[in-house]
Coordinates of C-alpha atoms and ligand atoms in Angstrom, one line a residue:
M1323 CA 57.5 19.9 26.3
S1324 CA 59.7 17.3 27.9
F1325 CA 60.0 14.8 30.6
P1326 CA 60.3 15.0 33.6
I1327 CA 58.5 18.4 33.8
H1328 CA 55.7 16.9 31.8
R1329 CA 54.1 13.7 33.0
P1330 CA 50.8 13.0 31.2
R1331 CA 50.1 10.3 33.7
R1332 CA 49.5 12.9 36.4
L1333 CA 46.1 13.4 35.0
R1334 CA 45.4 9.7 34.7
N1335 CA 46.0 8.6 38.3
K1336 CA 42.6 9.0 39.8
Q1337 CA 39.1 8.3 38.3
S1338 CA 37.9 11.7 39.6
I1339 CA 40.6 13.6 37.8
R1340 CA 40.2 11.4 34.7
N1341 CA 36.5 12.4 34.7
M1342 CA 37.4 16.1 34.9
V1343 CA 39.7 16.1 31.9
R1344 CA 37.6 13.7 29.7
E1345 CA 37.0 15.3 26.3
T1346 CA 34.1 13.3 25.0
H1347 CA 30.9 12.5 26.9
L1348 CA 28.1 10.3 25.5
T1349 CA 24.5 11.2 26.5
P1350 CA 21.2 9.5 25.7
E1351 CA 20.5 12.4 23.3
D1352 CA 23.3 11.3 21.0
F1353 CA 21.4 8.2 20.0
I1354 CA 18.8 7.3 17.4
Y1355 CA 17.4 3.8 17.8
P1356 CA 16.5 1.8 14.5
M1357 CA 13.5 -0.4 14.6
F1358 CA 11.9 -2.9 12.1
V1359 CA 8.2 -2.8 11.7
T1360 CA 6.1 -5.7 10.4
F1361 CA 2.4 -6.5 10.0
G1362 CA 0.4 -8.5 12.6
K1363 CA -0.2 -8.2 16.2
G1364 CA 1.9 -9.2 19.2
V1365 CA 4.8 -10.1 16.8
R1366 CA 8.3 -9.9 18.2
K1367 CA 10.4 -12.0 15.9
K1368 CA 14.1 -12.4 16.6
I1369 CA 16.5 -11.4 13.9
S1370 CA 19.0 -14.2 14.0
S1371 CA 22.0 -12.3 12.7
M1372 CA 21.3 -9.4 15.1
P1373 CA 20.9 -10.7 18.6
G1374 CA 18.7 -8.4 20.7
C1375 CA 16.9 -6.9 17.6
Y1376 CA 13.5 -7.8 16.4
Q1377 CA 11.0 -7.5 13.6
Q1378 CA 8.0 -6.2 15.5
S1379 CA 4.3 -5.4 14.8
V1380 CA 3.1 -1.9 15.5
D1381 CA 1.8 -2.7 19.0
E1382 CA 5.2 -4.1 20.0
V1383 CA 7.0 -1.2 18.3
V1384 CA 4.9 1.2 20.4
K1385 CA 5.8 -0.7 23.6
E1386 CA 9.5 -0.7 22.8
A1387 CA 9.4 3.0 21.8
Q1388 CA 7.9 3.8 25.2
R1389 CA 10.9 2.1 26.8
V1390 CA 13.2 4.0 24.4
Y1391 CA 11.7 7.3 25.3
K1392 CA 11.8 6.6 29.1
L1393 CA 15.5 6.0 28.8
G1394 CA 16.0 9.5 27.4
I1395 CA 16.7 8.5 23.8
P1396 CA 15.1 11.2 21.7
A1397 CA 14.4 9.4 18.4
V1398 CA 13.8 6.2 16.5
L1399 CA 14.4 5.4 12.9
L1400 CA 11.8 3.2 11.3
F1401 CA 12.2 0.5 8.6
G1402 CA 9.2 -1.3 7.2
I1403 CA 8.8 -4.9 6.1
P1404 CA 5.8 -4.9 3.7
K1405 CA 3.3 -7.6 3.0
H1406 CA 3.9 -7.5 -0.8
K1407 CA 6.8 -6.5 -2.8
D1408 CA 6.6 -5.4 -6.4
E1409 CA 8.4 -3.7 -9.2
R1410 CA 7.4 -0.2 -8.2
A1411 CA 7.5 -0.6 -4.4
S1412 CA 3.8 0.3 -4.0
E1413 CA 3.7 -0.3 -0.3
A1414 CA 6.5 2.2 0.2
Y1415 CA 4.1 5.1 -0.5
S1416 CA 0.7 3.6 0.4
S1417 CA -1.2 5.4 3.2
K1418 CA -1.9 1.9 4.5
G1419 CA 1.8 1.0 4.4
I1420 CA 3.4 -0.5 7.5
V1421 CA 5.7 2.5 8.3
Q1422 CA 2.7 4.9 7.8
K1423 CA 0.7 2.8 10.3
A1424 CA 3.6 2.7 12.8
V1425 CA 4.2 6.5 12.6
K1426 CA 0.5 7.2 13.3
A1427 CA 0.5 4.9 16.3
L1428 CA 3.7 6.2 17.7
K1429 CA 2.7 9.9 17.3
D1430 CA -0.5 8.9 19.1
K1431 CA 1.1 7.0 22.0
V1432 CA 4.6 8.5 22.4
P1433 CA 4.0 12.0 20.9
E1434 CA 7.3 13.5 22.2
L1435 CA 9.5 10.8 20.6
V1436 CA 11.0 12.0 17.4
I1437 CA 10.0 9.7 14.6
I1438 CA 12.4 9.4 11.7
T1439 CA 11.5 7.3 8.7
D1440 CA 13.9 5.6 6.3
V1441 CA 13.0 6.6 2.8
C1442 CA 14.1 3.9 0.4
L1443 CA 12.6 1.4 -2.0
C1444 CA 14.7 -1.7 -1.4
E1445 CA 12.5 -3.1 1.4
Y1446 CA 9.5 -2.7 -0.9
T1447 CA 10.7 -3.9 -4.3
N1448 CA 10.6 -7.5 -5.5
H1449 CA 14.2 -7.1 -6.8
G1450 CA 15.5 -5.6 -3.6
H1451 CA 17.2 -2.6 -5.3
C1452 CA 16.8 1.0 -4.0
G1453 CA 15.4 2.3 -7.3
V1454 CA 13.4 1.4 -10.4
V1455 CA 14.9 -1.4 -12.4
K1456 CA 14.8 -1.7 -16.2
N1457 CA 16.9 -4.2 -18.2
G1458 CA 19.0 -5.0 -15.2
K1459 CA 19.8 -1.3 -14.6
I1460 CA 18.9 0.8 -11.7
L1461 CA 17.4 4.0 -13.2
N1462 CA 17.9 7.2 -11.4
D1463 CA 15.3 9.7 -12.5
P1464 CA 12.3 7.4 -12.5
S1465 CA 13.2 6.4 -9.0
L1466 CA 13.0 10.0 -7.7
E1467 CA 9.2 10.3 -8.2
L1468 CA 8.6 7.2 -6.1
L1469 CA 11.0 8.4 -3.4
A1470 CA 9.2 11.7 -3.3
K1471 CA 5.8 10.0 -2.9
E1472 CA 7.2 7.8 -0.1
A1473 CA 8.6 10.8 1.8
L1474 CA 5.4 12.7 1.4
S1475 CA 3.3 9.8 2.6
H1476 CA 5.6 9.5 5.7
A1477 CA 5.1 13.2 6.4
R1478 CA 1.4 12.9 6.0
A1479 CA 1.4 10.1 8.5
G1480 CA 3.2 12.4 10.9
A1481 CA 6.9 11.6 10.6
D1482 CA 9.0 14.2 12.3
I1483 CA 12.1 13.7 10.0
V1484 CA 12.5 11.9 6.7
A1485 CA 15.7 10.1 6.0
P1486 CA 16.4 9.1 2.3
S1487 CA 18.9 6.3 2.2
D1488 CA 18.7 5.3 -1.5
M1489 CA 21.7 7.2 -2.9
M1490 CA 19.9 8.3 -6.1
D1491 CA 21.2 11.6 -7.5
G1492 CA 18.9 14.5 -6.8
R1493 CA 16.6 12.9 -4.4
V1494 CA 17.0 15.4 -1.6
A1495 CA 15.9 18.2 -4.0
V1496 CA 12.7 16.4 -5.1
I1497 CA 11.8 15.4 -1.6
R1498 CA 12.3 19.0 -0.3
D1499 CA 10.2 20.2 -3.2
V1500 CA 7.3 17.8 -2.7
L1501 CA 7.3 18.4 1.1
D1502 CA 7.2 22.1 0.6
G1503 CA 4.5 21.9 -2.0
H1504 CA 2.2 20.1 0.4
G1505 CA 2.7 22.2 3.5
F1506 CA 5.5 20.2 5.1
D1507 CA 8.1 22.8 4.9
E1508 CA 9.0 22.3 8.5
V1509 CA 9.8 18.6 8.2
P1510 CA 13.6 18.2 8.2
I1511 CA 15.5 15.9 5.9
M1512 CA 18.3 13.8 7.3
S1513 CA 20.1 12.5 4.2
Y1514 CA 22.3 9.4 4.0
A1515 CA 24.8 11.6 2.2
A1516 CA 28.0 9.6 2.2
K1517 CA 26.7 6.1 2.1
Y1518 CA 29.2 3.5 1.1
A1519 CA 28.6 0.2 -0.7
S1520 CA 29.6 -1.8 2.4
A1521 CA 29.7 -5.4 3.2
F1522 CA 28.7 -4.4 6.8
Y1523 CA 25.0 -4.1 5.8
S1524 CA 24.3 -7.9 5.4
P1525 CA 22.7 -8.6 8.7
F1526 CA 20.4 -5.6 8.1
R1527 CA 19.3 -7.1 4.8
D1528 CA 18.2 -10.2 6.7
A1529 CA 16.4 -8.0 9.1
A1530 CA 14.6 -5.9 6.5
E1531 CA 14.4 -8.7 3.9
S1532 CA 16.0 -6.4 1.3
T1533 CA 18.8 -8.3 -0.2
P1534 CA 19.1 -7.4 -3.9
Q1535 CA 18.0 -10.3 -6.1
F1536 CA 20.7 -9.6 -8.7
G1537 CA 23.9 -7.7 -8.7
D1538 CA 24.8 -5.3 -5.9
R1539 CA 24.5 -1.7 -4.9
R1540 CA 27.8 -0.5 -6.3
S1541 CA 26.2 1.6 -9.1
Y1542 CA 24.6 3.9 -6.5
Q1543 CA 26.4 3.6 -3.2
M1544 CA 29.9 5.0 -2.8
D1545 CA 33.2 3.2 -3.3
P1546 CA 34.7 2.5 0.1
S1547 CA 38.1 3.7 -1.3
N1548 CA 36.9 7.2 -1.8
R1549 CA 37.3 10.1 0.6
R1550 CA 37.1 13.2 -1.5
E1551 CA 33.9 12.1 -3.1
A1552 CA 32.2 12.3 0.3
F1553 CA 32.7 16.1 0.3
K1554 CA 30.9 16.2 -3.1
E1555 CA 28.0 14.0 -2.0
V1556 CA 27.6 16.0 1.2
A1557 CA 27.8 19.4 -0.5
L1558 CA 25.2 18.3 -3.1
D1559 CA 22.8 17.1 -0.4
I1560 CA 23.1 20.3 1.6
E1561 CA 22.7 22.4 -1.5
E1562 CA 19.5 20.4 -2.3
G1563 CA 18.2 21.1 1.2
A1564 CA 19.5 18.4 3.6
D1565 CA 19.2 19.6 7.2
I1566 CA 21.3 16.7 8.7
V1567 CA 23.9 14.7 6.7
M1568 CA 24.8 11.1 7.5
V1569 CA 28.0 9.1 7.0
K1570 CA 27.4 5.4 6.8
P1571 CA 28.8 3.0 8.0
A1572 CA 30.6 4.5 11.0
M1573 CA 33.4 2.4 12.4
C1574 CA 35.5 2.0 9.3
Y1575 CA 34.6 5.6 8.1
L1576 CA 35.6 7.7 11.1
D1577 CA 38.0 9.7 8.8
I1578 CA 34.9 10.7 6.7
V1579 CA 32.9 11.6 9.8
S1580 CA 35.8 13.8 11.0
D1581 CA 36.2 15.4 7.5
I1582 CA 32.5 16.2 7.1
K1583 CA 32.3 17.6 10.6
D1584 CA 35.2 19.9 10.0
S1585 CA 34.1 21.1 6.6
F1586 CA 30.3 21.7 6.9
D1587 CA 28.1 23.5 9.4
V1588 CA 25.1 21.1 9.5
P1589 CA 24.7 18.4 12.2
V1590 CA 26.5 15.1 11.2
A1591 CA 25.0 11.7 11.9
A1592 CA 26.9 8.5 11.7
Y1593 CA 25.2 5.1 11.3
N1594 CA 26.8 2.3 13.4
V1595 CA 25.4 -0.4 11.0
S1596 CA 24.2 -3.9 11.5
G1597 CA 27.5 -5.7 10.6
E1598 CA 29.3 -3.5 13.2
Y1599 CA 26.7 -4.5 15.8
S1600 CA 26.7 -8.2 14.9
M1601 CA 30.5 -8.5 15.0
V1602 CA 30.5 -7.2 18.6
K1603 CA 27.6 -9.4 19.6
A1604 CA 29.2 -12.5 18.1
A1605 CA 32.6 -12.0 19.7
A1606 CA 30.9 -11.2 23.1
Q1607 CA 28.8 -14.4 22.9
R1608 CA 32.0 -16.4 22.6
G1609 CA 33.5 -14.6 25.5
W1610 CA 36.2 -13.1 23.4
I1611 CA 35.6 -9.4 24.3
D1612 CA 34.0 -7.5 27.1
E1613 CA 30.8 -6.4 25.3
K1614 CA 29.9 -3.4 27.5
R1615 CA 33.4 -1.9 27.4
V1616 CA 33.7 -2.5 23.6
V1617 CA 30.3 -0.9 23.0
M1618 CA 31.1 2.2 25.0
E1619 CA 34.5 2.6 23.3
L1620 CA 33.0 2.2 19.9
L1621 CA 30.3 4.7 20.5
T1622 CA 32.6 7.2 22.2
S1623 CA 35.0 7.0 19.2
I1624 CA 32.2 7.8 16.8
K1625 CA 31.3 10.9 18.8
R1626 CA 35.0 11.8 19.2
A1627 CA 35.4 11.7 15.5
G1628 CA 32.7 14.4 15.2
A1629 CA 29.3 12.7 15.0
D1630 CA 26.5 14.8 16.6
L1631 CA 24.1 11.9 16.3
I1632 CA 24.7 8.2 16.3
V1633 CA 22.2 5.8 14.8
T1634 CA 22.9 2.5 16.7
Y1635 CA 21.3 -0.8 17.6
F1636 CA 23.3 -0.5 20.8
A1637 CA 21.3 2.6 22.0
L1638 CA 19.3 0.8 24.7
D1639 CA 22.4 -1.1 26.0
A1640 CA 24.5 2.0 26.0
V1641 CA 22.2 4.3 27.9
K1642 CA 22.1 1.8 30.7
E1643 CA 25.9 2.2 31.0
L1644 CA 25.9 6.0 31.2
Ligands
PBG937 C1 18.3 0.9 2.8 C2 19.2 0.8 4.0 C3 20.2 -0.1 4.3 C4 20.6 0.2 5.6 C5 19.9 1.3 6.0 N1 19.0 1.7 5.0 C6 20.7 -1.3 3.5 C7 21.4 -1.1 2.3 O1 21.7 0.0 1.8 O2 21.7 -2.2 1.7 C8 21.7 -0.5 6.3 C9 21.6 -0.4 7.8 C10 22.5 -1.4 8.5 O3 23.2 -2.2 8.0 O4 22.3 -1.4 9.8 N2 18.8 1.2 1.7

């Protein structure tokens, strides 16, 4: 393989030929669009750290979901902002909870759209942690019962897929068990399997009002320095019944996405998280980068690394560029 016989530029000279040899293609089906649901009517409140994203009441969520579906994006991921937060995250598993209400309305108005619900306690607890807290510690096993109740109540409301993001050990198994025990054996679990304790989540915590009131999430989310541990987490989740596994965040963790794609035979999702979104938006607002090109390059790289599904706040912007 040597020059001048080989000239890689031959295949780069024309757009038409470049298109023919392109290895990675994004399609609207790659995307899952996250949405924040809040109580009220006609509410569409800007999230200051995430330009273009909103906390929305159910009626507005339905309207946006209709736009999402028309653009060919197959799924949304719902996060709830409850009225009251307490020690035991009561609104997370109440049949009158905000996510439960949104799921019902969406299944009624946009039945073909796949509704995925985030199963976690941090938006619903007064301390902002993803599990039950006692003496300043985040307890694993007592949290499982609440997460299982939450997943079941989402399934009862009509969720198509439940997505546990808490990182408690054993939660996929208890969720699978409770769903199966109540006739929801056909509801898939998309587990946030390799979820890192990342600084890139901070805009999301403004959006979901879920910042921990003490300490941080490092006793349950993974150390960003660890690569081999991701195999262990993913293997455990698959063994416990996860149908889709997620790596999160995406941009700084493409090695993990690639590893997991190569080593396991379930679909892999990658979460292009809030901080990744906000950085691009902030630089674009200053005119420092070409937003459209950066967004497409970013999403293409996530797919190129091996993601079958990409959870991204850019979904609506991106499909307009396809
Ligand atoms: C809930 C949850 C978080 C995100 C998704 N689900 C926040 C966290 O773990 O602190 C982050 C999403 C994002 O940053 O876009 N546990």
